[in-house]
Amino acid sequence: MTKAILIDPTEMRKPSVLKAPEIPLNQYVSDPAAEAARYGRETLVRVYRDMVVIREFETMLDRIKKEGSYQGIEYQHKGPAHLSIGQEASAVGQALALTPDDYIFGSHRSHGEILAKSLSAIAQMDDAALEKVMTTYNNGDTLRVVETFHKNGGVKSLALDYVLFGTLAEIFGRFAGFNRGMGGSMHAFFPPFGVMPNNAIVGGSADIATGAALFKRVNRRPGIVIANIGDASMGCGPVWEAMMFAAMDQYRKLWPAEVGGAPPMLFNFMNNFYGMGGQPYGETMGFEVLARVGLGVNPEAMHAERVDGYNPLAVADAVARKKEILLAGRGPVLLDTVTYRFAGHSPSDASAYRTKEEMDLWRQHDSLIGYRDYLVANQLASDADLDAISEEVIDRLVRVLSAAVNDNLAPRVALDSEYIGEIMFTNRQREKYAEGEPWVLQKKEESRLAQTQAKFRYAFDEHGKPHPKLKTLTYAEALYEAMVEGFYRDPTMVAFGEENRDWGGAFGVYRGLTEALPYPR
């Protein structure tokens, strides 16, 4: 309990000076020989392929929105398309350091992150695992469409078409999309590859991702969790709430050591220097360097670091190092990933808030050009090799787009209430979400249930006379009984909120759970 932590007035009133840790900024130094040994030629070339896939995928969406066609295929898309053209290296580099057990949660601008994480998962999973995912997810409906246009090339090639089509069909509101067309551009997800739901609310993924990280820690699940949010989200309250929640001292000072420490939570700010149009750097914020914010959260400054998001290998190195910190229970972590979007906030954005000079300066640093030069200069690939990759990606996307806009092959979702209800509700009951014995501190019959179950269940006796109020079950006690049943049945169930533990909650609903449940629950 908190009373175990002494607040000593002598210590608190003692004069001193608070010293802050230094925060590294763009410290990665490329070593081609070491990078080749670390990743291998095939992976280093695949990084370029993945960046090209994202760039061309979003270029396709941009042309469809603005011109109504791509490579001769006409289509009118009325939905949103918040593009991340220019930010490819940040997404691909991050995914390079992750496994399918690691989760990412994104924003309204996360097409690239979805694709990067999925392509990384494909590279790591064997054919049997990929086939199982594709044949079972959505009852195999997505795969059946993909098989109509896929060219020969093995399971991993099929999986690439599968990811591209599943994502694009979702953006276009098609039944064969990853989320039956109900997630769309800003809420798409694919759990088998660790791609969790994105969020259109600025900074909204910070809280949800922190909850997922808490789930992983409490239930000893593998992997870390990343919230990919924009620099402008630093002005949003939910982001600060999430950082405070993730940094609580109780994880290390009050929780049992065997739980493993703090939730494995990484707040990754895709720092492209703009919100919708406002500029956090120099205008709407005061931190100047976003990584500085970590200094205000905990003594470790959230292990904050600024990383060059235009070098995918710098990002991969940073994420890999931070992942070790998180798995050791020493989080949370803040990454300030410097990047830039060439595209506007949306296709209708004329970028009136920034100059052509600035945009041209960033285009001179285009990560696709820079990384291509790196591969060629270090004899990891030739210009002809890389040109062939681009041609193959365009050919693949033409086939994917042709299928995604075909109403017969990929029909739109049926917009009726029954369909929406079937998507939202399972019409099934589930007793628990994991096997194993729930972690409790006392037998259920020794809990507060011994008191509440002795009370009357009705307000009146058989003669219509009111029972004494103190001997009659209250709403708060009824809620307590229901929760206790859940806690003793489902090992994944936890309770968190304001003053639940020692206070028992504002209305006493949680009273007695302090004695029944360990801190992590």
mmCIF file of C-alpha atoms in Angstrom, residues 13-223:
data_model
loop_
_atom_site.group_PDB
_atom_site.id
_atom_site.type_symbol
_atom_site.label_atom_id
_atom_site.label_comp_id
_atom_site.label_asym_id
_atom_site.label_seq_id
_atom_site.Cartn_x
_atom_site.Cartn_y
_atom_site.Cartn_z
ATOM 1 C CA ARG A 13 12.557 20.204 2.700
ATOM 2 C CA LYS A 14 16.270 19.677 2.160
ATOM 3 C CA PRO A 15 17.946 22.203 -0.197
ATOM 4 C CA SER A 16 19.370 20.640 -3.329
ATOM 5 C CA VAL A 17 19.592 20.967 -7.112
ATOM 6 C CA LEU A 18 17.702 18.686 -9.466
ATOM 7 C CA LYS A 19 19.957 17.317 -12.185
ATOM 8 C CA ALA A 20 18.484 16.141 -15.460
ATOM 9 C CA PRO A 21 19.929 13.498 -17.784
ATOM 10 C CA GLU A 22 21.216 14.495 -21.195
ATOM 11 C CA ILE A 23 19.009 13.631 -24.156
ATOM 12 C CA PRO A 24 20.792 12.326 -27.273
ATOM 13 C CA LEU A 25 19.818 13.906 -30.578
ATOM 14 C CA ASN A 26 20.469 12.137 -33.896
ATOM 15 C CA GLN A 27 23.486 10.247 -32.559
ATOM 16 C CA TYR A 28 23.395 7.276 -34.926
ATOM 17 C CA VAL A 29 26.512 6.910 -37.087
ATOM 18 C CA SER A 30 26.192 4.650 -40.102
ATOM 19 C CA ASP A 31 28.713 1.819 -40.397
ATOM 20 C CA PRO A 32 27.949 -0.041 -43.648
ATOM 21 C CA ALA A 33 30.078 -3.069 -42.776
ATOM 22 C CA ALA A 34 28.466 -3.423 -39.356
ATOM 23 C CA GLU A 35 25.003 -2.889 -40.828
ATOM 24 C CA ALA A 36 25.594 -5.555 -43.463
ATOM 25 C CA ALA A 37 26.709 -7.972 -40.758
ATOM 26 C CA ARG A 38 23.767 -7.077 -38.523
ATOM 27 C CA TYR A 39 20.977 -7.303 -41.075
ATOM 28 C CA GLY A 40 22.323 -9.054 -44.148
ATOM 29 C CA ARG A 41 22.106 -7.899 -47.752
ATOM 30 C CA GLU A 42 18.668 -9.380 -48.396
ATOM 31 C CA THR A 43 17.095 -7.532 -45.481
ATOM 32 C CA LEU A 44 18.796 -4.249 -46.335
ATOM 33 C CA VAL A 45 17.414 -4.435 -49.868
ATOM 34 C CA ARG A 46 13.989 -5.421 -48.531
ATOM 35 C CA VAL A 47 13.983 -2.222 -46.476
ATOM 36 C CA TYR A 48 14.161 -0.296 -49.743
ATOM 37 C CA ARG A 49 11.444 -2.481 -51.280
ATOM 38 C CA ASP A 50 9.148 -1.804 -48.331
ATOM 39 C CA MET A 51 9.744 1.941 -48.559
ATOM 40 C CA VAL A 52 8.920 1.840 -52.273
ATOM 41 C CA VAL A 53 5.745 -0.144 -51.569
ATOM 42 C CA ILE A 54 4.531 2.493 -49.116
ATOM 43 C CA ARG A 55 5.495 5.430 -51.356
ATOM 44 C CA GLU A 56 3.771 3.959 -54.405
ATOM 45 C CA PHE A 57 0.720 2.781 -52.424
ATOM 46 C CA GLU A 58 0.127 6.295 -51.137
ATOM 47 C CA THR A 59 0.991 7.901 -54.466
ATOM 48 C CA MET A 60 -1.731 5.689 -55.931
ATOM 49 C CA LEU A 61 -4.221 6.921 -53.324
ATOM 50 C CA ASP A 62 -3.198 10.524 -53.925
ATOM 51 C CA ARG A 63 -3.768 10.268 -57.669
ATOM 52 C CA ILE A 64 -7.104 8.546 -57.208
ATOM 53 C CA LYS A 65 -8.251 11.302 -54.862
ATOM 54 C CA LYS A 66 -6.989 14.150 -57.053
ATOM 55 C CA GLU A 67 -7.289 12.763 -60.587
ATOM 56 C CA GLY A 68 -9.708 9.857 -60.285
ATOM 57 C CA SER A 69 -7.288 7.334 -61.786
ATOM 58 C CA TYR A 70 -3.989 5.473 -61.392
ATOM 59 C CA GLN A 71 -2.145 3.715 -64.212
ATOM 60 C CA GLY A 72 -5.273 3.914 -66.363
ATOM 61 C CA ILE A 73 -7.600 2.494 -63.688
ATOM 62 C CA GLU A 74 -10.415 4.919 -62.918
ATOM 63 C CA TYR A 75 -12.057 5.141 -59.515
ATOM 64 C CA GLN A 76 -13.777 7.780 -57.418
ATOM 65 C CA HIS A 77 -12.918 7.480 -53.729
ATOM 66 C CA LYS A 78 -15.030 9.749 -51.537
ATOM 67 C CA GLY A 79 -13.433 8.720 -48.253
ATOM 68 C CA PRO A 80 -10.460 10.290 -46.452
ATOM 69 C CA ALA A 81 -6.822 9.789 -47.394
ATOM 70 C CA HIS A 82 -4.346 11.278 -44.933
ATOM 71 C CA LEU A 83 -1.024 10.424 -46.526
ATOM 72 C CA SER A 84 2.452 9.985 -45.060
ATOM 73 C CA ILE A 85 4.433 10.408 -48.282
ATOM 74 C CA GLY A 86 7.945 11.315 -47.140
ATOM 75 C CA GLN A 87 7.742 9.422 -43.841
ATOM 76 C CA GLU A 88 8.433 5.930 -45.210
ATOM 77 C CA ALA A 89 11.843 5.448 -43.592
ATOM 78 C CA SER A 90 10.414 6.104 -40.132
ATOM 79 C CA ALA A 91 7.762 3.406 -40.506
ATOM 80 C CA VAL A 92 9.963 0.795 -42.179
ATOM 81 C CA GLY A 93 12.870 1.332 -39.806
ATOM 82 C CA GLN A 94 10.624 0.907 -36.802
ATOM 83 C CA ALA A 95 9.080 -2.283 -38.159
ATOM 84 C CA LEU A 96 12.528 -3.733 -38.853
ATOM 85 C CA ALA A 97 13.144 -3.942 -35.092
ATOM 86 C CA LEU A 98 9.764 -5.479 -34.238
ATOM 87 C CA THR A 99 8.210 -8.950 -34.267
ATOM 88 C CA PRO A 100 4.562 -9.955 -34.748
ATOM 89 C CA ASP A 101 4.295 -10.067 -30.932
ATOM 90 C CA ASP A 102 4.951 -6.321 -30.797
ATOM 91 C CA TYR A 103 1.894 -4.116 -31.236
ATOM 92 C CA ILE A 104 1.630 -0.774 -32.999
ATOM 93 C CA PHE A 105 -1.261 1.660 -32.660
ATOM 94 C CA GLY A 106 -1.421 4.538 -35.110
ATOM 95 C CA SER A 107 -3.162 7.723 -36.117
ATOM 96 C CA HIS A 108 -5.192 9.013 -39.050
ATOM 97 C CA ARG A 109 -1.918 9.009 -41.040
ATOM 98 C CA SER A 110 -0.869 5.388 -40.603
ATOM 99 C CA HIS A 111 -1.167 3.592 -43.963
ATOM 100 C CA GLY A 112 2.617 3.384 -44.079
ATOM 101 C CA GLU A 113 2.884 1.969 -40.573
ATOM 102 C CA ILE A 114 0.264 -0.694 -41.343
ATOM 103 C CA LEU A 115 2.147 -1.804 -44.438
ATOM 104 C CA ALA A 116 5.618 -1.607 -42.883
ATOM 105 C CA LYS A 117 4.663 -3.695 -39.846
ATOM 106 C CA SER A 118 2.849 -6.240 -41.997
ATOM 107 C CA LEU A 119 5.707 -6.607 -44.474
ATOM 108 C CA SER A 120 8.136 -7.058 -41.597
ATOM 109 C CA ALA A 121 5.922 -9.797 -40.155
ATOM 110 C CA ILE A 122 5.767 -11.554 -43.526
ATOM 111 C CA ALA A 123 9.561 -11.596 -43.698
ATOM 112 C CA GLN A 124 9.810 -13.180 -40.240
ATOM 113 C CA MET A 125 7.018 -15.773 -40.387
ATOM 114 C CA ASP A 126 7.362 -19.137 -42.105
ATOM 115 C CA ASP A 127 5.093 -20.229 -44.939
ATOM 116 C CA ALA A 128 2.907 -22.454 -42.770
ATOM 117 C CA ALA A 129 2.193 -19.641 -40.309
ATOM 118 C CA LEU A 130 1.381 -17.211 -43.119
ATOM 119 C CA GLU A 131 -0.939 -19.677 -44.809
ATOM 120 C CA LYS A 132 -2.777 -20.247 -41.545
ATOM 121 C CA VAL A 133 -3.305 -16.514 -41.075
ATOM 122 C CA MET A 134 -4.556 -15.965 -44.611
ATOM 123 C CA THR A 135 -6.888 -18.971 -44.713
ATOM 124 C CA THR A 136 -8.488 -18.346 -41.318
ATOM 125 C CA TYR A 137 -8.721 -14.553 -41.036
ATOM 126 C CA ASN A 138 -12.173 -13.318 -42.117
ATOM 127 C CA ASN A 139 -13.017 -16.937 -42.981
ATOM 128 C CA GLY A 140 -10.552 -16.697 -45.858
ATOM 129 C CA ASP A 141 -12.704 -14.149 -47.741
ATOM 130 C CA THR A 142 -9.803 -11.758 -48.315
ATOM 131 C CA LEU A 143 -7.547 -14.543 -49.540
ATOM 132 C CA ARG A 144 -10.103 -15.842 -52.030
ATOM 133 C CA VAL A 145 -10.119 -12.489 -53.814
ATOM 134 C CA VAL A 146 -6.327 -12.254 -53.780
ATOM 135 C CA GLU A 147 -5.991 -15.705 -55.334
ATOM 136 C CA THR A 148 -7.884 -14.467 -58.402
ATOM 137 C CA PHE A 149 -5.135 -12.007 -59.384
ATOM 138 C CA HIS A 150 -1.972 -13.261 -57.681
ATOM 139 C CA LYS A 151 0.911 -14.306 -59.901
ATOM 140 C CA ASN A 152 3.161 -17.214 -59.044
ATOM 141 C CA GLY A 153 5.869 -16.363 -56.546
ATOM 142 C CA GLY A 154 5.490 -18.381 -53.400
ATOM 143 C CA VAL A 155 3.678 -17.872 -50.122
ATOM 144 C CA LYS A 156 5.496 -14.678 -49.136
ATOM 145 C CA SER A 157 4.648 -13.063 -52.459
ATOM 146 C CA LEU A 158 1.037 -14.125 -51.975
ATOM 147 C CA ALA A 159 1.126 -12.634 -48.474
ATOM 148 C CA LEU A 160 2.374 -9.318 -49.869
ATOM 149 C CA ASP A 161 -0.559 -9.170 -52.294
ATOM 150 C CA TYR A 162 -2.813 -10.170 -49.411
ATOM 151 C CA VAL A 163 -1.665 -7.273 -47.222
ATOM 152 C CA LEU A 164 -1.872 -4.716 -50.020
ATOM 153 C CA PHE A 165 -5.327 -5.834 -51.087
ATOM 154 C CA GLY A 166 -6.667 -6.247 -47.546
ATOM 155 C CA THR A 167 -5.547 -2.734 -46.658
ATOM 156 C CA LEU A 168 -6.736 -1.082 -49.880
ATOM 157 C CA ALA A 169 -10.074 -2.898 -49.845
ATOM 158 C CA GLU A 170 -10.554 -1.693 -46.284
ATOM 159 C CA ILE A 171 -9.829 1.897 -47.288
ATOM 160 C CA PHE A 172 -12.404 1.552 -50.082
ATOM 161 C CA GLY A 173 -15.055 0.108 -47.755
ATOM 162 C CA ARG A 174 -15.122 -3.375 -49.284
ATOM 163 C CA PHE A 175 -16.415 -6.513 -47.569
ATOM 164 C CA ALA A 176 -13.134 -8.323 -48.272
ATOM 165 C CA GLY A 177 -11.146 -5.607 -46.491
ATOM 166 C CA PHE A 178 -9.283 -6.511 -43.336
ATOM 167 C CA ASN A 179 -12.078 -5.112 -41.174
ATOM 168 C CA ARG A 180 -15.030 -5.826 -43.462
ATOM 169 C CA GLY A 181 -14.841 -2.262 -44.756
ATOM 170 C CA MET A 182 -15.961 -0.786 -41.453
ATOM 171 C CA GLY A 183 -12.573 0.539 -40.341
ATOM 172 C CA GLY A 184 -11.664 2.475 -43.432
ATOM 173 C CA SER A 185 -8.545 4.551 -43.891
ATOM 174 C CA MET A 186 -8.229 5.841 -40.338
ATOM 175 C CA HIS A 187 -9.208 2.794 -38.264
ATOM 176 C CA ALA A 188 -7.773 -0.183 -40.155
ATOM 177 C CA PHE A 189 -6.003 -2.957 -38.268
ATOM 178 C CA PHE A 190 -4.681 -6.495 -38.667
ATOM 179 C CA PRO A 191 -4.003 -8.232 -35.323
ATOM 180 C CA PRO A 192 -2.212 -11.347 -36.686
ATOM 181 C CA PHE A 193 0.739 -9.134 -37.615
ATOM 182 C CA GLY A 194 0.588 -6.918 -34.517
ATOM 183 C CA VAL A 195 -1.116 -4.069 -36.389
ATOM 184 C CA MET A 196 -3.674 -2.785 -33.918
ATOM 185 C CA PRO A 197 -6.440 -0.219 -34.582
ATOM 186 C CA ASN A 198 -5.504 3.270 -35.648
ATOM 187 C CA ASN A 199 -7.355 6.278 -34.302
ATOM 188 C CA ALA A 200 -8.672 9.407 -35.990
ATOM 189 C CA ILE A 201 -8.613 11.361 -32.719
ATOM 190 C CA VAL A 202 -5.319 13.230 -32.474
ATOM 191 C CA GLY A 203 -3.225 11.417 -29.872
ATOM 192 C CA GLY A 204 -6.046 8.969 -29.192
ATOM 193 C CA SER A 205 -3.843 5.924 -29.604
ATOM 194 C CA ALA A 206 -1.636 6.930 -26.683
ATOM 195 C CA ASP A 207 -4.153 5.825 -24.065
ATOM 196 C CA ILE A 208 -5.314 2.704 -25.882
ATOM 197 C CA ALA A 209 -1.757 1.561 -26.529
ATOM 198 C CA THR A 210 -0.870 2.108 -22.876
ATOM 199 C CA GLY A 211 -3.768 -0.134 -21.912
ATOM 200 C CA ALA A 212 -2.461 -2.815 -24.256
ATOM 201 C CA ALA A 213 0.996 -2.482 -22.703
ATOM 202 C CA LEU A 214 -0.530 -2.869 -19.249
ATOM 203 C CA PHE A 215 -2.295 -6.019 -20.463
ATOM 204 C CA LYS A 216 0.976 -7.445 -21.741
ATOM 205 C CA ARG A 217 2.773 -6.736 -18.477
ATOM 206 C CA VAL A 218 0.065 -8.016 -16.118
ATOM 207 C CA ASN A 219 -0.500 -11.170 -18.168
ATOM 208 C CA ARG A 220 3.170 -11.794 -18.983
ATOM 209 C CA ARG A 221 2.594 -11.584 -22.727
ATOM 210 C CA PRO A 222 5.588 -11.157 -25.058
ATOM 211 C CA GLY A 223 6.447 -8.015 -26.959
#
